Short mmCIF file of C-alpha atoms and ligand atoms in Angstrom, two decimals:
data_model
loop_
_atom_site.label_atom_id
_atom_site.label_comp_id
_atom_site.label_asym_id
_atom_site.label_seq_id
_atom_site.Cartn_x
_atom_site.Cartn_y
_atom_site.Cartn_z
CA UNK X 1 110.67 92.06 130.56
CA UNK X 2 106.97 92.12 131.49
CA UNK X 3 104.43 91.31 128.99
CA UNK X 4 102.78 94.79 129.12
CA UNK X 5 106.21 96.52 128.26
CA UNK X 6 105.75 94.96 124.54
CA UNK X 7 103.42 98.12 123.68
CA UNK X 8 106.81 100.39 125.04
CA UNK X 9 107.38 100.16 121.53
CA UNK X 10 105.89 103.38 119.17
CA UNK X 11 105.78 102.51 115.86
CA UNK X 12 105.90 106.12 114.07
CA UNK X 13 104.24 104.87 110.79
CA UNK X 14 100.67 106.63 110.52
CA UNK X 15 98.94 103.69 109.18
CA UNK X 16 100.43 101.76 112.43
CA UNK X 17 99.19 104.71 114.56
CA UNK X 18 95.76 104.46 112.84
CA UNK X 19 95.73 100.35 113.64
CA UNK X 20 96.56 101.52 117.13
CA UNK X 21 93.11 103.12 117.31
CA UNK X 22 91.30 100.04 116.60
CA UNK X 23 92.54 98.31 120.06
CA UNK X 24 90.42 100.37 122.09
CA UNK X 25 88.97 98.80 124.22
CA UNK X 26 86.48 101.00 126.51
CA UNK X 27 85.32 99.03 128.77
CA UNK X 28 87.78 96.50 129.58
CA UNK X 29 89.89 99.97 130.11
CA UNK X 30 87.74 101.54 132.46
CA UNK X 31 88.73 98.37 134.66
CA UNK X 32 91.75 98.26 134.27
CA UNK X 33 93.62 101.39 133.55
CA UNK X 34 95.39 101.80 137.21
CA UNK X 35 97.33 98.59 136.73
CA UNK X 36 100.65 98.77 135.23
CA UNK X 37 99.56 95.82 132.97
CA UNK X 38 95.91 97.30 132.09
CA UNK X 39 94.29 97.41 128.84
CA UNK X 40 95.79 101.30 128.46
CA UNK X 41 95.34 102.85 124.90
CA UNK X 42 99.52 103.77 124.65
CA UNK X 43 98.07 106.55 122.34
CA UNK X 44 99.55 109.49 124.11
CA UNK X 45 102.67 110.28 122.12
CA UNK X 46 100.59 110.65 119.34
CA UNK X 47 98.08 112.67 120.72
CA UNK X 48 100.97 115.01 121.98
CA UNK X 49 103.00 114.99 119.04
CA UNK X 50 99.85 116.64 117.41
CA UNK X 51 99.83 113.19 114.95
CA UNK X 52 95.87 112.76 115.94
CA UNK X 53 93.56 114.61 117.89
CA UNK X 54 91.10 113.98 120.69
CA UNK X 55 88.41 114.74 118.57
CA UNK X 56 89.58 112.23 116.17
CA UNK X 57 89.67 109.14 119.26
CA UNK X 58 86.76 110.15 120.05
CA UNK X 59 84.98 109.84 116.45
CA UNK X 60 86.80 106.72 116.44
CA UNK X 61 85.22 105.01 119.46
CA UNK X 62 82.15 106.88 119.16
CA UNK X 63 81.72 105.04 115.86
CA UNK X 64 81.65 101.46 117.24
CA UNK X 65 79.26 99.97 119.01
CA UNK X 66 79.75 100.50 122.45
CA UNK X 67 77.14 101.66 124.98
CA UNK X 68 77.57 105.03 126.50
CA UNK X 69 78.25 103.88 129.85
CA UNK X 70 81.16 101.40 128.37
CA UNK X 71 83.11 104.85 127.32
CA UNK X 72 82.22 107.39 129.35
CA UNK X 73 85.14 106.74 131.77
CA UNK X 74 87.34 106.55 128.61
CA UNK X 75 86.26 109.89 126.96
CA UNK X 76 86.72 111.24 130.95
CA UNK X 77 90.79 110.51 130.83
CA UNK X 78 90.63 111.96 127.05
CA UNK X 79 88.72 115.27 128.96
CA UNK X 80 91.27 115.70 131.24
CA UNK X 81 93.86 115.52 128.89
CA UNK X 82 91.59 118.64 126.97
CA UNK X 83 90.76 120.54 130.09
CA UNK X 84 94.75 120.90 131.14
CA UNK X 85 95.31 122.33 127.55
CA UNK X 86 92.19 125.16 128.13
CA UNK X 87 93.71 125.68 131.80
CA UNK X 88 97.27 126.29 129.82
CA UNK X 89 95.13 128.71 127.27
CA UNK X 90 93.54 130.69 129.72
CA UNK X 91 96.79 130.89 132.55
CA UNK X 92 99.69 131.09 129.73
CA UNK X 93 103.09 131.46 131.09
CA UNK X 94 101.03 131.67 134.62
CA UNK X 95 101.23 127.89 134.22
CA UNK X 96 104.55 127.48 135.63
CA UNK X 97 103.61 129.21 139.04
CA UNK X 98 101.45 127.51 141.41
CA UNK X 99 98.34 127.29 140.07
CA UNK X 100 95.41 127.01 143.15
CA UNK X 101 97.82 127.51 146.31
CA UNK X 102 101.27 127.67 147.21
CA UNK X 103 102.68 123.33 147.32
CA UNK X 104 102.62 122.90 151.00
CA UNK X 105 105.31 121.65 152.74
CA UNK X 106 108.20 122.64 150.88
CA UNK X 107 111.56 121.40 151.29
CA UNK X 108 114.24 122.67 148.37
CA UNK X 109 113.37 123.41 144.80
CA UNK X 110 116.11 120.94 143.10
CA UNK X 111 115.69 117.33 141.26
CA UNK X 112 115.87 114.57 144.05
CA UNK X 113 118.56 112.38 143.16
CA UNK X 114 117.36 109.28 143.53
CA UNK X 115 114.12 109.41 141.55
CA UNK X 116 117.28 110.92 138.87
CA UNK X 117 119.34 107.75 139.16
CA UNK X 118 116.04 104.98 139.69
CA UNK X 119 117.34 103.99 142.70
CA UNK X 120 114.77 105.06 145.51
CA UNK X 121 114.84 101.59 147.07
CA UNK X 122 110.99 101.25 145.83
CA UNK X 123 111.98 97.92 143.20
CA UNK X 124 108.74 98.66 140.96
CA UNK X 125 109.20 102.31 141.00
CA UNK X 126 112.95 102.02 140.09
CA UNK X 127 111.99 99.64 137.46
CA UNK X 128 109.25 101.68 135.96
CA UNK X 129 111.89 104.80 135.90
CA UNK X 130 114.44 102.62 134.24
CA UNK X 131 111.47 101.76 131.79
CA UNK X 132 111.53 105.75 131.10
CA UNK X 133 114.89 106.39 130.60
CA UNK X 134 114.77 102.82 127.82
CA UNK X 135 111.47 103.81 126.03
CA UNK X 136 110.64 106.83 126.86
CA UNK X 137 106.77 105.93 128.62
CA UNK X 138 105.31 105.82 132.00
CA UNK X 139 102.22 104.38 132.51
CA UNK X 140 99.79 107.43 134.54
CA UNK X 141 99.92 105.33 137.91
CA UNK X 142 103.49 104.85 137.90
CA UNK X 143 103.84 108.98 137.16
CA UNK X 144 101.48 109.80 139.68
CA UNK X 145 103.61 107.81 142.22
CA UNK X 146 107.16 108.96 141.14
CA UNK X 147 105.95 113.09 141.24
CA UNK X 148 103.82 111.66 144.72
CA UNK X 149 107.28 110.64 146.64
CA UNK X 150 109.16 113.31 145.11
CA UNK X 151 107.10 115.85 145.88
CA UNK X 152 105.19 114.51 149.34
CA UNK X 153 107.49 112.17 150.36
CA UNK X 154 111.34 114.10 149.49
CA UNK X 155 109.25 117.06 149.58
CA UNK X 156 110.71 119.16 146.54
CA UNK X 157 108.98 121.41 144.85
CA UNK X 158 107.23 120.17 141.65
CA UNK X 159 108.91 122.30 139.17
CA UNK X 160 112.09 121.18 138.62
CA UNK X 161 110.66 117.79 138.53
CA UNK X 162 108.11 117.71 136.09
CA UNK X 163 110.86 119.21 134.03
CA UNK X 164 113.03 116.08 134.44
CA UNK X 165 110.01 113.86 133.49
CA UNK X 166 109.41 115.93 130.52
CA UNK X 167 112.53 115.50 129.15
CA UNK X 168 112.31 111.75 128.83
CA UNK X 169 108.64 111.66 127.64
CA UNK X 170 107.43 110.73 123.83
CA UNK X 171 104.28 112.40 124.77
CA UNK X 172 105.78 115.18 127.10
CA UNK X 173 103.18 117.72 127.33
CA UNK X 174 103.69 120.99 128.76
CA UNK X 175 99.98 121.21 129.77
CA UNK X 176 99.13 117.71 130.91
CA UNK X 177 102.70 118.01 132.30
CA UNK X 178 103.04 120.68 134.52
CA UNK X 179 99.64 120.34 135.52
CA UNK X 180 99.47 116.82 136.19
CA UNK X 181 102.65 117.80 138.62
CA UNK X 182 100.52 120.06 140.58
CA UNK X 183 97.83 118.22 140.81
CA UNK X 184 99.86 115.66 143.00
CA UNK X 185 101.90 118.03 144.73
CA UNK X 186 98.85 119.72 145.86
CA UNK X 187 99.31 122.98 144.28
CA UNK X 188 96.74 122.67 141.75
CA UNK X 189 93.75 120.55 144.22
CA UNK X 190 93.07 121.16 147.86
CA UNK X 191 95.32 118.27 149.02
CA UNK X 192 98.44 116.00 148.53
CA UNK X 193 98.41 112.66 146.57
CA UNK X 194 100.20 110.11 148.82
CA UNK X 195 100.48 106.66 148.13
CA UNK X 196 101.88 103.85 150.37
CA UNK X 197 103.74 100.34 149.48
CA UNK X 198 100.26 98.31 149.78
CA UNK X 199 98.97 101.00 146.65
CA UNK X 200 102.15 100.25 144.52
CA UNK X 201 102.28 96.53 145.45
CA UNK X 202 98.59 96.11 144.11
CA UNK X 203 98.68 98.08 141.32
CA UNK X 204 102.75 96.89 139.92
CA UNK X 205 102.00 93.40 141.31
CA UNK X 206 105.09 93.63 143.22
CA UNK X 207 105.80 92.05 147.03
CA UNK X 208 107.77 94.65 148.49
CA UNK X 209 107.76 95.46 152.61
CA UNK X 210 109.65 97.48 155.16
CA UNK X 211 110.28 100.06 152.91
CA UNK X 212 109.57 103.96 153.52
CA UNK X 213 106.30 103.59 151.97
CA UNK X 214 105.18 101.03 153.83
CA UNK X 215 103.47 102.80 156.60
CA UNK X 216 99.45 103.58 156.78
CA UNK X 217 98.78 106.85 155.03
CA UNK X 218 98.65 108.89 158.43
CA UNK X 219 102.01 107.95 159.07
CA UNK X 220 102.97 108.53 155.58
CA UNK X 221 101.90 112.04 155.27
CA UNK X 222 103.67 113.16 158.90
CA UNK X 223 106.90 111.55 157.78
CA UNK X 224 109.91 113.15 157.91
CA UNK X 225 112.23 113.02 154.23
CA UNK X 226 113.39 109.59 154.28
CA UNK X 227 117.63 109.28 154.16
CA UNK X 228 117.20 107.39 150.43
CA UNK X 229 115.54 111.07 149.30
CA UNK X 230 117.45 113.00 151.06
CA UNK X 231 120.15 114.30 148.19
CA UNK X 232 118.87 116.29 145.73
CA UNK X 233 121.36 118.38 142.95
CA UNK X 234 120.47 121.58 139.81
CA UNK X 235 118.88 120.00 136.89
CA UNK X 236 121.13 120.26 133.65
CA UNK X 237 119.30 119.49 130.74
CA UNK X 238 120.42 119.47 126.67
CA UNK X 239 118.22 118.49 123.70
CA UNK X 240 120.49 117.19 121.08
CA UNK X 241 118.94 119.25 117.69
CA UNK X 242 120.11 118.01 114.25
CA UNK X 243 122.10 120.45 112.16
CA UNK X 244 120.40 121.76 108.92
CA UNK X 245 120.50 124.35 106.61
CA UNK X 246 117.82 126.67 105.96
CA UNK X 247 114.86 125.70 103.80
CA UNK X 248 113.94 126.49 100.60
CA UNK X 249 110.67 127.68 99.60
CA UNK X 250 108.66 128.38 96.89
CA UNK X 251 107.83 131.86 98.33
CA UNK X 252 104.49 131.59 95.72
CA UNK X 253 102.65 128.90 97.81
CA UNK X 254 101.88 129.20 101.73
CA UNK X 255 104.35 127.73 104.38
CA UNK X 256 102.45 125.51 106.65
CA UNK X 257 104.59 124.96 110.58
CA UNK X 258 105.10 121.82 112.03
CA UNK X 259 107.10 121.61 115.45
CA UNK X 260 106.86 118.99 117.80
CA UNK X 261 103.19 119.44 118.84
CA UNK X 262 101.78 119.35 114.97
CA UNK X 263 102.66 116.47 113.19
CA UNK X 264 99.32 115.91 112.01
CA UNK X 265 100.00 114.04 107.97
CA UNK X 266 96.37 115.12 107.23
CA UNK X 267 96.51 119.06 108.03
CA UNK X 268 96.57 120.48 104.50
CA UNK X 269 97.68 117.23 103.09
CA UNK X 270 95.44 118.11 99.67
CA UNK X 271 97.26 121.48 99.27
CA UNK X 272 100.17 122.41 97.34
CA UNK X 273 103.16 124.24 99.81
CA UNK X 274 105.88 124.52 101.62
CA UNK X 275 106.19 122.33 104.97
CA UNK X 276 108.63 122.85 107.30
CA UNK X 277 109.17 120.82 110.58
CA UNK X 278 110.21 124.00 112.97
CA UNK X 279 112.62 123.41 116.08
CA UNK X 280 113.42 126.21 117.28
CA UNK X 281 116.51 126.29 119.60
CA UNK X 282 115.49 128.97 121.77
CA UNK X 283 112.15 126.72 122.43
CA UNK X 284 114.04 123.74 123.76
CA UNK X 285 116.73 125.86 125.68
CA UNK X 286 113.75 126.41 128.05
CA UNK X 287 111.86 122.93 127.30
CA UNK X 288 114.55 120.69 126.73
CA UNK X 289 114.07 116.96 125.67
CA UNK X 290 116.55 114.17 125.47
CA UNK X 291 117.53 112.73 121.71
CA UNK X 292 114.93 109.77 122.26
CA UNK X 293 112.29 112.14 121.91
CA UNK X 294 113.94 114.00 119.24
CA UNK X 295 114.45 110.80 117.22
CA UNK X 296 110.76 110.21 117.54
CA UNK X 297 109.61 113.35 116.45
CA UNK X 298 111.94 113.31 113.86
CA UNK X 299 110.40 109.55 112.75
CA UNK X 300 106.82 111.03 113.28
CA UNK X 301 107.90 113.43 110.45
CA UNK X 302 108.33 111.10 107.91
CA UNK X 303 104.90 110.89 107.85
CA UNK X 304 104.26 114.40 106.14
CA UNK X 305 104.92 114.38 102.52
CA UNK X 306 107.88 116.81 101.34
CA UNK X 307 108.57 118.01 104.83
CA UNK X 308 111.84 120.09 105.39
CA UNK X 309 113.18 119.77 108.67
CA UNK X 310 114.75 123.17 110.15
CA UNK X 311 116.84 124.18 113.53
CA UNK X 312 116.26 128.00 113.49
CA UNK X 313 113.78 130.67 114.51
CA UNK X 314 110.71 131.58 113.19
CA UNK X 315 111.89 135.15 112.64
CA UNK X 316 113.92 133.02 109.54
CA UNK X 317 111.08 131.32 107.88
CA UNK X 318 109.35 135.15 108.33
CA UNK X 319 112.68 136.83 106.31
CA UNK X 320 112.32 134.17 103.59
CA UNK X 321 109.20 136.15 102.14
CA UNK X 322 110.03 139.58 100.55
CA UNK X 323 108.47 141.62 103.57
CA UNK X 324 106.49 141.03 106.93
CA UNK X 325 103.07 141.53 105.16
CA UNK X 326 103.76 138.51 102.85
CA UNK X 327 105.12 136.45 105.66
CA UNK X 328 101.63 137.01 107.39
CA UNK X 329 99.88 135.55 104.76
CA UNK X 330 101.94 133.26 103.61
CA UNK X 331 102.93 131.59 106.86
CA UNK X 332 100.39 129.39 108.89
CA UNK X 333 100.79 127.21 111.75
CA UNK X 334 98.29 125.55 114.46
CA UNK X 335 97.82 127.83 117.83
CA UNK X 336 99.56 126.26 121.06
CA UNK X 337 100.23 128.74 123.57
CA UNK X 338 103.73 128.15 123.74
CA UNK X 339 103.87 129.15 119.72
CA UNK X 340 101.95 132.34 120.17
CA UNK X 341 105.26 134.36 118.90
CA UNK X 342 104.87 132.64 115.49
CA UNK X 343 104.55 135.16 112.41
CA UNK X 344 101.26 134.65 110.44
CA UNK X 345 98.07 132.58 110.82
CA UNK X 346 97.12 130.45 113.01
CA UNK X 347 94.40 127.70 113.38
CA UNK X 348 92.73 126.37 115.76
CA UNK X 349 93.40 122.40 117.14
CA UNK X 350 90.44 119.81 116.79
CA UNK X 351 88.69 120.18 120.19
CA UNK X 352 86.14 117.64 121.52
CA UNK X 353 84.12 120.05 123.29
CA UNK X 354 85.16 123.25 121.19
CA UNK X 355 81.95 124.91 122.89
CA UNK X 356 83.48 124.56 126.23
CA UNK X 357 86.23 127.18 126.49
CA UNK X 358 85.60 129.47 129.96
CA UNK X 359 88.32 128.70 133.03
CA UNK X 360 86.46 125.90 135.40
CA UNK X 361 87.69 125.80 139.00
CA UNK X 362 88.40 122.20 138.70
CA UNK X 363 88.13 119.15 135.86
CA UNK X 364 84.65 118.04 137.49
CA UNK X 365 82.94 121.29 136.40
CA UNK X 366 84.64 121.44 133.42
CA UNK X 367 83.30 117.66 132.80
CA UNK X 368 79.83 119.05 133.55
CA UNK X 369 79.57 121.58 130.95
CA UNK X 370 80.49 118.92 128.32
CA UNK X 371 78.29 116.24 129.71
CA UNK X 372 75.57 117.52 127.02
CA UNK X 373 77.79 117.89 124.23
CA UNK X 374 78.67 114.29 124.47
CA UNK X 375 74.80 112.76 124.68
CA UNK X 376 74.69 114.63 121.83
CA UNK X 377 77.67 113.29 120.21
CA UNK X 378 76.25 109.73 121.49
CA UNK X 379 73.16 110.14 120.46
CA UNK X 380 70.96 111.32 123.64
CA UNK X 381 70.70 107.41 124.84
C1 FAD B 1 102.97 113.45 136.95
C2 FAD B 1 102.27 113.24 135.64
C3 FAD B 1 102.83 113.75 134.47
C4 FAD B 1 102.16 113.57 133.25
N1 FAD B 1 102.75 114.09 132.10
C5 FAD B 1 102.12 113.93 130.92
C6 FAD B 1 102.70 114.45 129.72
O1 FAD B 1 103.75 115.09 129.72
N2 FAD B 1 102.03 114.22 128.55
C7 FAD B 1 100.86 113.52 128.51
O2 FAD B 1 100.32 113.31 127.42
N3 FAD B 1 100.28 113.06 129.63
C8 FAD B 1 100.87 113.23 130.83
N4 FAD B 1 100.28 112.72 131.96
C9 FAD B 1 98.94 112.13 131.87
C10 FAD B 1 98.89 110.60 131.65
O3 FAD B 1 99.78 109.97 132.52
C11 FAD B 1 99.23 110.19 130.21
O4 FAD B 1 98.49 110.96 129.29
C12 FAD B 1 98.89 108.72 130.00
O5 FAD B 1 99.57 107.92 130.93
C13 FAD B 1 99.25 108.34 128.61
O6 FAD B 1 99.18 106.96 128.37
P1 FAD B 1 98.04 106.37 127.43
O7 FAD B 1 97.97 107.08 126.14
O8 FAD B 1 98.23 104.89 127.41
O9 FAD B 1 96.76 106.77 128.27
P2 FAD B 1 95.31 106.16 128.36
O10 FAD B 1 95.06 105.82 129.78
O11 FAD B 1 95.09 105.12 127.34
O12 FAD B 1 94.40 107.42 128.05
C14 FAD B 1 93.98 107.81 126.75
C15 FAD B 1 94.31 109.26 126.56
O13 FAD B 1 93.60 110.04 127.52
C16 FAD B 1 94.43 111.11 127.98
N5 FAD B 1 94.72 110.92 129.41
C17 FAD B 1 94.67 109.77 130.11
N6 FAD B 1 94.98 109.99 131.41
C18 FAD B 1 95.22 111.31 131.52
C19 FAD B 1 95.59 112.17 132.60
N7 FAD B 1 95.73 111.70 133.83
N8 FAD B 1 95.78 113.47 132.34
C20 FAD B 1 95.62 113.98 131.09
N9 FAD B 1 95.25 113.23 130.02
C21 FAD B 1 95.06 111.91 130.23
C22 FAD B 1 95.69 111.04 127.16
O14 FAD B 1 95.55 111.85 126.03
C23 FAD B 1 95.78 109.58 126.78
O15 FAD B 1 96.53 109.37 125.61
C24 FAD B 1 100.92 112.89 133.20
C25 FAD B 1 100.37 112.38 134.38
C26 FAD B 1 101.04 112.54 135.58
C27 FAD B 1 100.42 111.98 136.83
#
């Protein structure tokens, strides 16, 4: 094992997650961040999971005493991360289609087998995929180079894919996800994300040649499917849900949702209620996610005092209360547009830039419209 696979390991304790935040390091980041070994926060499966916010990273960096140029490129990645999540507000279900222009250059819509089985002849890629399957993390270059020969180089479509990755993710994101996917396939920019052997060799520090990738990026992008990628099969996907019974609730006091994109311990912590960790089976029939993931959220859980963990539908929690009124008063959960079916109240997430809401054509005009927000937040320097 590599030195930089030591942070593979998430500790799910909040007051580990809250140490985590003091490692920042900004600068040093902004350097780094494309090599597999760089000085990379590891924060995301917390930030998915709904454990902290953006906002919250944010206020945490903001409140050392770095200069605004040291964390500007920092607070950028956090952006994107918050831009993806307003594109997923504004397209809902319209996410899963092709967001800008049809992919180009379309071969099958199926998972390629090799990326499945980490054996595309590409030794750092492979390794890096194996990584996935064992801990359940890919660092951003790697992911942008596994959906970049799936989906350029064995020329699938990005769908089926990005579903695949999902699965294995801690921080599997529908909205950083799917459009992190098309971003590289070239369905959601105006071109293709290639990269070539020299790329991976630099950035994994690994020595490979005469492989498919190792061709200048003219070559690369003219290529025909390369034998290794040529197989491809259906994607069959379960998420293994624990058995429970139904909760019980003091149908007195408000029910506040969790489910595995709120796990936040300090969301009502100073109220008296029910809490009730949701996973609903007909959500992860169409998202599915492998028991690693489960586990975690499951551990991330632990966190919220007197939490009841249930495997059943909303419409359950809604027919505890004596009638639909009371359930719509009673019941509140954070919005997150795949939850929009939820009976009763729902709150908004801690935004960075709550201000900055309209659809953007692309991340860079988004960025500009919370440029002033942040001097502000920094303190005009
Ligand atoms: C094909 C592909 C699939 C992806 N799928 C997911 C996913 O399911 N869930 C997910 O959280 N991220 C996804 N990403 C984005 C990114 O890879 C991860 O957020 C990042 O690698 C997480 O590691 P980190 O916390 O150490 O990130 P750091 O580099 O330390 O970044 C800090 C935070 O900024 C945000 N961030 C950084 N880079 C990006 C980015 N490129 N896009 C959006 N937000 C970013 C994240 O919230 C991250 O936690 C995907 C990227 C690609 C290319």
């Amino acid at each position: 094992m590599k030195n930089y696979t030591q942070h593979y390991t998430f500790p799910t304790s909040y007051d580990a997650i809250l140490e985590q935040l003091d490692g920042i390091k900004p600068a040093l980041y902004a350097r780094t961040r494309n090599f597999v070994d760089g000085s990379v926060t590891y924060l995301s499966p917390y930030i998915s999971r709904g454990v902290i916010s953006c906002r919250q990273v944010l206020n945490h960096v903001l409140k050392k005493d770095h200069k605004p140029w040291q964390i500007e490129k920092f607070i950028q990645e956090l952006a994107w991360r918050e831009y993806f999540q307003r594109t997923w507000q504004q397209l809902g279900d319209g996410i899963w289609d092709d967001i800008k222009r049809p992919q180009p250059d379309v071969v099958h819509h199926r998972m390629v087998d090799a990326v499945a089985a980490a054996s595309t002849s590409i030794n750092a890629i492979d390794e890096h995929i194996q990584l996935l399957f064992d801990k359940g993390y890919m660092h951003n270059h790697v992911r942008m180079y596994v959906a970049s020969i799936t989906c350029n180089i064995a020329k699938a479509h990005w769908l089926v894919p990005s579903k695949w990755l999902y699965y294995h993710l801690l921080d599997g994101d529908i909205a950083s996800n799917t459009c992190s996917w098309q971003w590289v396939a070239g369905a959601f920019a105006t071109k293709k994300y290639y990269c070539n052997q020299d790329n991976v060799n630099r950035y994994t520090y690994s020595e490979q040649k005469d492989t498919f990738l190792d061709k200048e990026y003219p070559a690369l992008v003219n290529m025909p499917v390369p034998p290794q990628l040529e197989a491809s099969s259906e994607l069959t996907l379960h998420t293994p849900l624990p058995q429970t019974a139904l909760p019980a609730i003091d149908i007195s006091k408000p029910t506040f949702i969790y489910n595995n994109y709120n796990l936040d311990p300090q969301w009502h912590s100073h109220e008296d209620g029910n809490r009730i960790l949701l996973l609903e089976p007909s959500h992860f029939e169409k998202y599915p996610v492998s028991k690693q993931v489960i586990d975690f959220i499951l551990a991330l859980g632990k966190n919220i005092l007197g939490l009841q963990v249930y495997t059943g539908e909303m419409s359950a929690i809604a027919k505890l209360y004596p009638n639909s009124e009371t359930a719509n008063e009673q019941i509140v959960s954070k919005e997150n547009p795949v939850y929009s079916h939820y009976t009763g109240k729902r709150e908004e997430r801690d935004w960075m830039f709550p201000e900055v809401v309209k659809p953007y054509s692309s991340f860079f005009a988004f960025w500009k419209k919370c440029a002033p927000y942040l001097k502000e937040y920094t303190g005009n320097q």
